[in-house]
């Protein structure tokens, strides 16, 4: 293998740049050519590439977003799109690929490997932390810290006005951000995609808060929860408790930005080195991960189809601590 390509795909996540840097510098360290592919699989299909060297990735370790940009490619979902991508790799002499992203990224990577025998290794990069085969995806720690800071600020104003805030956080399929930040900010309740929380449960938590004379309350709502939109939950609560001063804050895409945390930079750096070394050792069709401090490899299909488990014990503890 002489040339290694790298791309970022799906939702961007803080720490993706640290991973790109690690992939490029490790390739150069082993005397390989490194090629950056822009805008994810769309750029691979269109041949949007640029050779990168150790200097091209200087001063990006601390930057949020991705210098290669990202995309959710519809074209790559088709066999024709993947055929074009394989042709780009052939014509540009790219022998192996490192893809940084989440579920959708690895679904595409698996098909590229299967249909065109292209060596491809993945690095888990998503704020959602919803990939099986790694303790922490790149971007998750930074996103949690961002959300925690925001909720702390909301708590200040909630306290000053005796208000009940519903704070919606990202996570359409997974409640990692909601559960962990709920615990870290002392939320009264967390509403998760993984649990069948009902409006009655939410009402009961509010009643519990009232009987304990809590002056401010935060309810963290994961966007993919099973009850409904955060505004509809807040409306139902207002109808049940007309005296409650309710407010809704949707944190949205600010959760995806910002300089990566120390943990994300280290995770991204380790996985970037490991991904290139895995490719050079003939590995393919696998996602690199870090499990209890050790580098692991998980087949793409396993990483995609197995659900990353949420620690339900934390739900119980959050409840104990929110009295
Ligand atoms: O997968 C990461 C994520 O941020 C999810 O938490 C969220 O539901 C989704 O991406 C939003 O995607 P987009 O930026 O394409 O709207």
PDB file of C-alpha atoms in Angstrom, residues 6-244:
ATOM      1  CA  UNK A   6      -8.902   9.950   4.278  1.00  0.00           C
ATOM      2  CA  UNK A   7     -12.399  11.443   4.405  1.00  0.00           C
ATOM      3  CA  UNK A   8     -14.978  12.626   6.930  1.00  0.00           C
ATOM      4  CA  UNK A   9     -18.641  11.799   6.374  1.00  0.00           C
ATOM      5  CA  UNK A  10     -22.022  12.274   8.065  1.00  0.00           C
ATOM      6  CA  UNK A  11     -22.531  14.807  10.854  1.00  0.00           C
ATOM      7  CA  UNK A  12     -19.288  16.588  11.745  1.00  0.00           C
ATOM      8  CA  UNK A  13     -17.909  16.167  15.265  1.00  0.00           C
ATOM      9  CA  UNK A  14     -15.235  18.000  17.278  1.00  0.00           C
ATOM     10  CA  UNK A  15     -12.015  15.997  17.064  1.00  0.00           C
ATOM     11  CA  UNK A  16     -12.412  14.968  13.425  1.00  0.00           C
ATOM     12  CA  UNK A  17      -9.516  17.291  12.561  1.00  0.00           C
ATOM     13  CA  UNK A  18      -7.351  15.644  15.200  1.00  0.00           C
ATOM     14  CA  UNK A  19      -8.141  12.291  13.572  1.00  0.00           C
ATOM     15  CA  UNK A  20      -7.329  13.617  10.060  1.00  0.00           C
ATOM     16  CA  UNK A  21      -4.026  14.957  11.364  1.00  0.00           C
ATOM     17  CA  UNK A  22      -3.198  11.612  12.955  1.00  0.00           C
ATOM     18  CA  UNK A  23      -4.034   9.676   9.768  1.00  0.00           C
ATOM     19  CA  UNK A  24      -1.946  12.002   7.574  1.00  0.00           C
ATOM     20  CA  UNK A  25       1.056  12.151   9.892  1.00  0.00           C
ATOM     21  CA  UNK A  26       1.066   8.396  10.518  1.00  0.00           C
ATOM     22  CA  UNK A  27       0.924   7.753   6.768  1.00  0.00           C
ATOM     23  CA  UNK A  28       3.858  10.122   6.223  1.00  0.00           C
ATOM     24  CA  UNK A  29       5.730   8.534   9.149  1.00  0.00           C
ATOM     25  CA  UNK A  30       5.517   5.182   7.343  1.00  0.00           C
ATOM     26  CA  UNK A  31       6.611   6.830   4.055  1.00  0.00           C
ATOM     27  CA  UNK A  32       3.176   6.598   2.454  1.00  0.00           C
ATOM     28  CA  UNK A  33       1.399   9.257   0.410  1.00  0.00           C
ATOM     29  CA  UNK A  34      -1.659  10.787   2.103  1.00  0.00           C
ATOM     30  CA  UNK A  35      -4.612  12.116   0.134  1.00  0.00           C
ATOM     31  CA  UNK A  36      -7.454  14.162   1.628  1.00  0.00           C
ATOM     32  CA  UNK A  37     -10.873  13.622   0.070  1.00  0.00           C
ATOM     33  CA  UNK A  38     -13.312  16.537   0.371  1.00  0.00           C
ATOM     34  CA  UNK A  39     -17.039  16.440   1.246  1.00  0.00           C
ATOM     35  CA  UNK A  40     -17.139  12.771   2.221  1.00  0.00           C
ATOM     36  CA  UNK A  41     -18.280  10.175  -0.292  1.00  0.00           C
ATOM     37  CA  UNK A  42     -19.594  12.884  -2.630  1.00  0.00           C
ATOM     38  CA  UNK A  43     -16.012  14.129  -3.023  1.00  0.00           C
ATOM     39  CA  UNK A  44     -14.771  10.592  -3.568  1.00  0.00           C
ATOM     40  CA  UNK A  45     -17.298  10.131  -6.366  1.00  0.00           C
ATOM     41  CA  UNK A  46     -16.410  13.502  -7.901  1.00  0.00           C
ATOM     42  CA  UNK A  47     -12.645  13.152  -7.487  1.00  0.00           C
ATOM     43  CA  UNK A  48     -12.296  16.144  -5.129  1.00  0.00           C
ATOM     44  CA  UNK A  49      -8.959  15.291  -3.598  1.00  0.00           C
ATOM     45  CA  UNK A  50      -5.734  16.927  -2.523  1.00  0.00           C
ATOM     46  CA  UNK A  51      -2.413  15.499  -1.455  1.00  0.00           C
ATOM     47  CA  UNK A  52      -1.662  16.264   2.197  1.00  0.00           C
ATOM     48  CA  UNK A  53       1.646  16.262   4.031  1.00  0.00           C
ATOM     49  CA  UNK A  54       2.695  16.670   7.658  1.00  0.00           C
ATOM     50  CA  UNK A  55       2.603  20.476   7.318  1.00  0.00           C
ATOM     51  CA  UNK A  56      -0.846  20.570   5.668  1.00  0.00           C
ATOM     52  CA  UNK A  57      -2.343  19.374   8.935  1.00  0.00           C
ATOM     53  CA  UNK A  58      -0.481  21.730  11.263  1.00  0.00           C
ATOM     54  CA  UNK A  59      -2.572  23.727  13.753  1.00  0.00           C
ATOM     55  CA  UNK A  60      -5.764  21.766  13.162  1.00  0.00           C
ATOM     56  CA  UNK A  61      -5.628  19.609  16.303  1.00  0.00           C
ATOM     57  CA  UNK A  62      -7.541  22.233  18.253  1.00  0.00           C
ATOM     58  CA  UNK A  63     -10.046  23.148  15.538  1.00  0.00           C
ATOM     59  CA  UNK A  64     -13.716  22.113  15.556  1.00  0.00           C
ATOM     60  CA  UNK A  65     -15.491  20.971  12.381  1.00  0.00           C
ATOM     61  CA  UNK A  66     -13.540  19.180   9.656  1.00  0.00           C
ATOM     62  CA  UNK A  67     -11.055  20.757   7.237  1.00  0.00           C
ATOM     63  CA  UNK A  68     -12.114  18.132   4.680  1.00  0.00           C
ATOM     64  CA  UNK A  69     -15.776  19.086   5.098  1.00  0.00           C
ATOM     65  CA  UNK A  70     -18.472  16.458   5.324  1.00  0.00           C
ATOM     66  CA  UNK A  71     -21.646  15.325   3.564  1.00  0.00           C
ATOM     67  CA  UNK A  72     -24.436  12.786   3.792  1.00  0.00           C
ATOM     68  CA  UNK A  73     -24.107  11.359   0.270  1.00  0.00           C
ATOM     69  CA  UNK A  74     -27.222  10.075  -1.485  1.00  0.00           C
ATOM     70  CA  UNK A  75     -25.213   9.099  -4.566  1.00  0.00           C
ATOM     71  CA  UNK A  76     -23.008   6.741  -2.540  1.00  0.00           C
ATOM     72  CA  UNK A  77     -26.093   4.777  -1.453  1.00  0.00           C
ATOM     73  CA  UNK A  78     -26.357   3.516  -5.055  1.00  0.00           C
ATOM     74  CA  UNK A  79     -24.109   0.838  -6.661  1.00  0.00           C
ATOM     75  CA  UNK A  80     -23.378   3.305  -9.486  1.00  0.00           C
ATOM     76  CA  UNK A  81     -22.137   5.903  -7.008  1.00  0.00           C
ATOM     77  CA  UNK A  82     -19.861   3.394  -5.309  1.00  0.00           C
ATOM     78  CA  UNK A  83     -18.578   2.260  -8.702  1.00  0.00           C
ATOM     79  CA  UNK A  84     -17.597   5.860  -9.521  1.00  0.00           C
ATOM     80  CA  UNK A  85     -15.912   6.201  -6.113  1.00  0.00           C
ATOM     81  CA  UNK A  86     -13.910   3.019  -6.746  1.00  0.00           C
ATOM     82  CA  UNK A  87     -12.869   4.409 -10.146  1.00  0.00           C
ATOM     83  CA  UNK A  88     -11.621   7.644  -8.524  1.00  0.00           C
ATOM     84  CA  UNK A  89      -9.509   5.597  -6.155  1.00  0.00           C
ATOM     85  CA  UNK A  90      -8.077   3.569  -9.006  1.00  0.00           C
ATOM     86  CA  UNK A  91      -7.363   6.556 -11.242  1.00  0.00           C
ATOM     87  CA  UNK A  92      -5.755   8.538  -8.409  1.00  0.00           C
ATOM     88  CA  UNK A  93      -3.757   5.588  -7.115  1.00  0.00           C
ATOM     89  CA  UNK A  94      -5.424   5.567  -3.681  1.00  0.00           C
ATOM     90  CA  UNK A  95      -4.839   2.036  -2.361  1.00  0.00           C
ATOM     91  CA  UNK A  96      -6.643   2.207   0.970  1.00  0.00           C
ATOM     92  CA  UNK A  97      -9.132   4.431   2.726  1.00  0.00           C
ATOM     93  CA  UNK A  98      -9.705   5.708   6.250  1.00  0.00           C
ATOM     94  CA  UNK A  99     -13.276   6.912   6.784  1.00  0.00           C
ATOM     95  CA  UNK A 100     -14.212   8.994   9.822  1.00  0.00           C
ATOM     96  CA  UNK A 101     -17.910   9.076  10.709  1.00  0.00           C
ATOM     97  CA  UNK A 102     -20.850   7.161  12.124  1.00  0.00           C
ATOM     98  CA  UNK A 103     -23.358   4.487  11.171  1.00  0.00           C
ATOM     99  CA  UNK A 104     -24.102   5.716   7.634  1.00  0.00           C
ATOM    100  CA  UNK A 105     -20.405   6.171   6.893  1.00  0.00           C
ATOM    101  CA  UNK A 106     -19.603   2.600   7.894  1.00  0.00           C
ATOM    102  CA  UNK A 107     -22.555   1.162   5.977  1.00  0.00           C
ATOM    103  CA  UNK A 108     -21.080   2.734   2.828  1.00  0.00           C
ATOM    104  CA  UNK A 109     -17.537   1.661   3.720  1.00  0.00           C
ATOM    105  CA  UNK A 110     -18.630  -1.942   4.149  1.00  0.00           C
ATOM    106  CA  UNK A 111     -20.268  -1.955   0.700  1.00  0.00           C
ATOM    107  CA  UNK A 112     -17.206  -0.362  -0.907  1.00  0.00           C
ATOM    108  CA  UNK A 113     -15.076  -3.121   0.573  1.00  0.00           C
ATOM    109  CA  UNK A 114     -17.541  -5.853  -0.408  1.00  0.00           C
ATOM    110  CA  UNK A 115     -18.250  -4.724  -3.968  1.00  0.00           C
ATOM    111  CA  UNK A 116     -14.816  -3.441  -4.994  1.00  0.00           C
ATOM    112  CA  UNK A 117     -12.383  -5.207  -2.637  1.00  0.00           C
ATOM    113  CA  UNK A 118     -11.106  -1.842  -1.428  1.00  0.00           C
ATOM    114  CA  UNK A 119      -9.219  -1.877   1.894  1.00  0.00           C
ATOM    115  CA  UNK A 120     -11.109   0.443   4.215  1.00  0.00           C
ATOM    116  CA  UNK A 121     -10.847   1.112   7.944  1.00  0.00           C
ATOM    117  CA  UNK A 122     -13.166   3.314  10.022  1.00  0.00           C
ATOM    118  CA  UNK A 123     -12.726   5.747  12.892  1.00  0.00           C
ATOM    119  CA  UNK A 124     -15.870   6.421  14.987  1.00  0.00           C
ATOM    120  CA  UNK A 125     -16.663  10.129  14.747  1.00  0.00           C
ATOM    121  CA  UNK A 126     -20.091  11.300  15.907  1.00  0.00           C
ATOM    122  CA  UNK A 127     -21.306  13.321  18.871  1.00  0.00           C
ATOM    123  CA  UNK A 128     -24.023  10.696  19.482  1.00  0.00           C
ATOM    124  CA  UNK A 129     -21.711   7.979  20.907  1.00  0.00           C
ATOM    125  CA  UNK A 130     -24.057   5.400  19.388  1.00  0.00           C
ATOM    126  CA  UNK A 131     -21.530   2.988  17.882  1.00  0.00           C
ATOM    127  CA  UNK A 132     -21.008  -0.499  19.216  1.00  0.00           C
ATOM    128  CA  UNK A 133     -17.312  -1.394  19.617  1.00  0.00           C
ATOM    129  CA  UNK A 134     -15.920   1.692  21.292  1.00  0.00           C
ATOM    130  CA  UNK A 135     -16.406   3.298  24.695  1.00  0.00           C
ATOM    131  CA  UNK A 136     -16.420   6.800  23.263  1.00  0.00           C
ATOM    132  CA  UNK A 137     -16.861   8.148  19.755  1.00  0.00           C
ATOM    133  CA  UNK A 138     -14.877  11.215  18.710  1.00  0.00           C
ATOM    134  CA  UNK A 139     -16.821  14.377  19.488  1.00  0.00           C
ATOM    135  CA  UNK A 140     -19.009  12.932  22.205  1.00  0.00           C
ATOM    136  CA  UNK A 141     -16.978  14.254  25.149  1.00  0.00           C
ATOM    137  CA  UNK A 142     -16.800  17.769  23.704  1.00  0.00           C
ATOM    138  CA  UNK A 143     -20.532  17.785  22.944  1.00  0.00           C
ATOM    139  CA  UNK A 144     -21.327  16.688  26.511  1.00  0.00           C
ATOM    140  CA  UNK A 145     -19.135  19.466  27.928  1.00  0.00           C
ATOM    141  CA  UNK A 146     -20.803  22.017  25.642  1.00  0.00           C
ATOM    142  CA  UNK A 147     -24.276  20.874  26.695  1.00  0.00           C
ATOM    143  CA  UNK A 148     -23.267  20.862  30.363  1.00  0.00           C
ATOM    144  CA  UNK A 149     -22.029  24.462  30.130  1.00  0.00           C
ATOM    145  CA  UNK A 150     -25.262  25.529  28.426  1.00  0.00           C
ATOM    146  CA  UNK A 151     -27.473  23.828  31.009  1.00  0.00           C
ATOM    147  CA  UNK A 152     -25.431  25.359  33.847  1.00  0.00           C
ATOM    148  CA  UNK A 153     -26.193  28.775  32.349  1.00  0.00           C
ATOM    149  CA  UNK A 154     -29.856  27.910  31.942  1.00  0.00           C
ATOM    150  CA  UNK A 155     -29.870  26.805  35.577  1.00  0.00           C
ATOM    151  CA  UNK A 156     -28.753  30.318  36.649  1.00  0.00           C
ATOM    152  CA  UNK A 157     -31.752  31.959  35.037  1.00  0.00           C
ATOM    153  CA  UNK A 158     -34.118  29.119  35.983  1.00  0.00           C
ATOM    154  CA  UNK A 159     -33.127  29.608  39.630  1.00  0.00           C
ATOM    155  CA  UNK A 160     -33.650  33.350  39.460  1.00  0.00           C
ATOM    156  CA  UNK A 161     -37.222  32.968  38.196  1.00  0.00           C
ATOM    157  CA  UNK A 162     -38.392  29.670  39.707  1.00  0.00           C
ATOM    158  CA  UNK A 163     -38.771  28.231  36.225  1.00  0.00           C
ATOM    159  CA  UNK A 164     -39.104  24.779  34.712  1.00  0.00           C
ATOM    160  CA  UNK A 165     -36.913  24.383  31.627  1.00  0.00           C
ATOM    161  CA  UNK A 166     -37.137  21.682  28.985  1.00  0.00           C
ATOM    162  CA  UNK A 167     -33.747  21.472  27.284  1.00  0.00           C
ATOM    163  CA  UNK A 168     -33.623  19.480  24.056  1.00  0.00           C
ATOM    164  CA  UNK A 169     -30.316  17.876  23.167  1.00  0.00           C
ATOM    165  CA  UNK A 170     -29.215  15.941  20.060  1.00  0.00           C
ATOM    166  CA  UNK A 171     -29.495  12.180  19.740  1.00  0.00           C
ATOM    167  CA  UNK A 172     -32.183  10.973  17.355  1.00  0.00           C
ATOM    168  CA  UNK A 173     -31.581   7.300  18.164  1.00  0.00           C
ATOM    169  CA  UNK A 174     -29.422   7.401  21.279  1.00  0.00           C
ATOM    170  CA  UNK A 175     -29.725   9.055  24.673  1.00  0.00           C
ATOM    171  CA  UNK A 176     -26.045   9.182  25.671  1.00  0.00           C
ATOM    172  CA  UNK A 177     -25.788  12.977  25.563  1.00  0.00           C
ATOM    173  CA  UNK A 178     -29.129  13.397  27.366  1.00  0.00           C
ATOM    174  CA  UNK A 179     -28.412  10.885  30.125  1.00  0.00           C
ATOM    175  CA  UNK A 180     -24.839  11.927  30.818  1.00  0.00           C
ATOM    176  CA  UNK A 181     -25.504  15.668  30.782  1.00  0.00           C
ATOM    177  CA  UNK A 182     -28.693  15.167  32.792  1.00  0.00           C
ATOM    178  CA  UNK A 183     -26.665  13.448  35.474  1.00  0.00           C
ATOM    179  CA  UNK A 184     -23.905  16.065  35.256  1.00  0.00           C
ATOM    180  CA  UNK A 185     -26.317  18.984  35.667  1.00  0.00           C
ATOM    181  CA  UNK A 186     -28.691  17.545  38.262  1.00  0.00           C
ATOM    182  CA  UNK A 187     -31.702  17.329  35.943  1.00  0.00           C
ATOM    183  CA  UNK A 188     -35.048  16.459  37.476  1.00  0.00           C
ATOM    184  CA  UNK A 189     -35.795  14.032  34.626  1.00  0.00           C
ATOM    185  CA  UNK A 190     -34.164  12.770  31.428  1.00  0.00           C
ATOM    186  CA  UNK A 191     -36.357  11.633  28.544  1.00  0.00           C
ATOM    187  CA  UNK A 192     -34.483   9.131  26.395  1.00  0.00           C
ATOM    188  CA  UNK A 193     -35.096   7.280  23.105  1.00  0.00           C
ATOM    189  CA  UNK A 194     -34.161   4.019  24.840  1.00  0.00           C
ATOM    190  CA  UNK A 195     -36.904   4.245  27.512  1.00  0.00           C
ATOM    191  CA  UNK A 196     -40.673   4.275  27.392  1.00  0.00           C
ATOM    192  CA  UNK A 197     -41.071   7.346  29.590  1.00  0.00           C
ATOM    193  CA  UNK A 198     -44.683   8.594  29.524  1.00  0.00           C
ATOM    194  CA  UNK A 199     -46.152  12.020  30.188  1.00  0.00           C
ATOM    195  CA  UNK A 200     -47.494  10.585  33.463  1.00  0.00           C
ATOM    196  CA  UNK A 201     -43.906   9.778  34.477  1.00  0.00           C
ATOM    197  CA  UNK A 202     -42.898  13.359  33.689  1.00  0.00           C
ATOM    198  CA  UNK A 203     -45.851  14.726  35.709  1.00  0.00           C
ATOM    199  CA  UNK A 204     -44.876  12.486  38.641  1.00  0.00           C
ATOM    200  CA  UNK A 205     -41.281  13.800  38.567  1.00  0.00           C
ATOM    201  CA  UNK A 206     -42.542  17.385  38.584  1.00  0.00           C
ATOM    202  CA  UNK A 207     -44.853  16.621  41.516  1.00  0.00           C
ATOM    203  CA  UNK A 208     -41.935  15.084  43.353  1.00  0.00           C
ATOM    204  CA  UNK A 209     -39.889  18.242  42.706  1.00  0.00           C
ATOM    205  CA  UNK A 210     -42.759  20.415  43.941  1.00  0.00           C
ATOM    206  CA  UNK A 211     -43.236  18.419  47.140  1.00  0.00           C
ATOM    207  CA  UNK A 212     -39.505  18.752  47.803  1.00  0.00           C
ATOM    208  CA  UNK A 213     -39.746  22.541  47.278  1.00  0.00           C
ATOM    209  CA  UNK A 214     -37.285  22.628  44.396  1.00  0.00           C
ATOM    210  CA  UNK A 215     -36.912  26.187  43.128  1.00  0.00           C
ATOM    211  CA  UNK A 216     -35.753  25.443  39.583  1.00  0.00           C
ATOM    212  CA  UNK A 217     -36.120  22.371  37.463  1.00  0.00           C
ATOM    213  CA  UNK A 218     -34.392  21.148  34.322  1.00  0.00           C
ATOM    214  CA  UNK A 219     -35.792  18.324  32.223  1.00  0.00           C
ATOM    215  CA  UNK A 220     -33.368  17.089  29.565  1.00  0.00           C
ATOM    216  CA  UNK A 221     -35.108  15.784  26.451  1.00  0.00           C
ATOM    217  CA  UNK A 222     -33.293  13.746  23.788  1.00  0.00           C
ATOM    218  CA  UNK A 223     -34.554  14.731  20.328  1.00  0.00           C
ATOM    219  CA  UNK A 224     -35.405  11.093  19.511  1.00  0.00           C
ATOM    220  CA  UNK A 225     -37.491  10.472  22.654  1.00  0.00           C
ATOM    221  CA  UNK A 226     -40.664   8.410  22.343  1.00  0.00           C
ATOM    222  CA  UNK A 227     -43.187  10.924  23.741  1.00  0.00           C
ATOM    223  CA  UNK A 228     -42.962  13.590  21.048  1.00  0.00           C
ATOM    224  CA  UNK A 229     -41.516  17.015  20.342  1.00  0.00           C
ATOM    225  CA  UNK A 230     -40.084  18.974  23.238  1.00  0.00           C
ATOM    226  CA  UNK A 231     -42.649  21.747  22.661  1.00  0.00           C
ATOM    227  CA  UNK A 232     -45.513  19.223  22.853  1.00  0.00           C
ATOM    228  CA  UNK A 233     -44.137  17.832  26.132  1.00  0.00           C
ATOM    229  CA  UNK A 234     -43.836  21.363  27.559  1.00  0.00           C
ATOM    230  CA  UNK A 235     -47.411  22.148  26.422  1.00  0.00           C
ATOM    231  CA  UNK A 236     -48.779  19.022  28.107  1.00  0.00           C
ATOM    232  CA  UNK A 237     -46.965  19.929  31.327  1.00  0.00           C
ATOM    233  CA  UNK A 238     -48.335  23.472  31.184  1.00  0.00           C
ATOM    234  CA  UNK A 239     -51.869  22.125  30.852  1.00  0.00           C
ATOM    235  CA  UNK A 240     -51.386  19.794  33.800  1.00  0.00           C
ATOM    236  CA  UNK A 241     -49.581  22.427  35.952  1.00  0.00           C
ATOM    237  CA  UNK A 242     -50.961  25.827  34.807  1.00  0.00           C
ATOM    238  CA  UNK A 243     -49.045  27.602  37.578  1.00  0.00           C
ATOM    239  CA  UNK A 244     -45.670  26.307  36.315  1.00  0.00           C
TER     240      UNK A 244
END
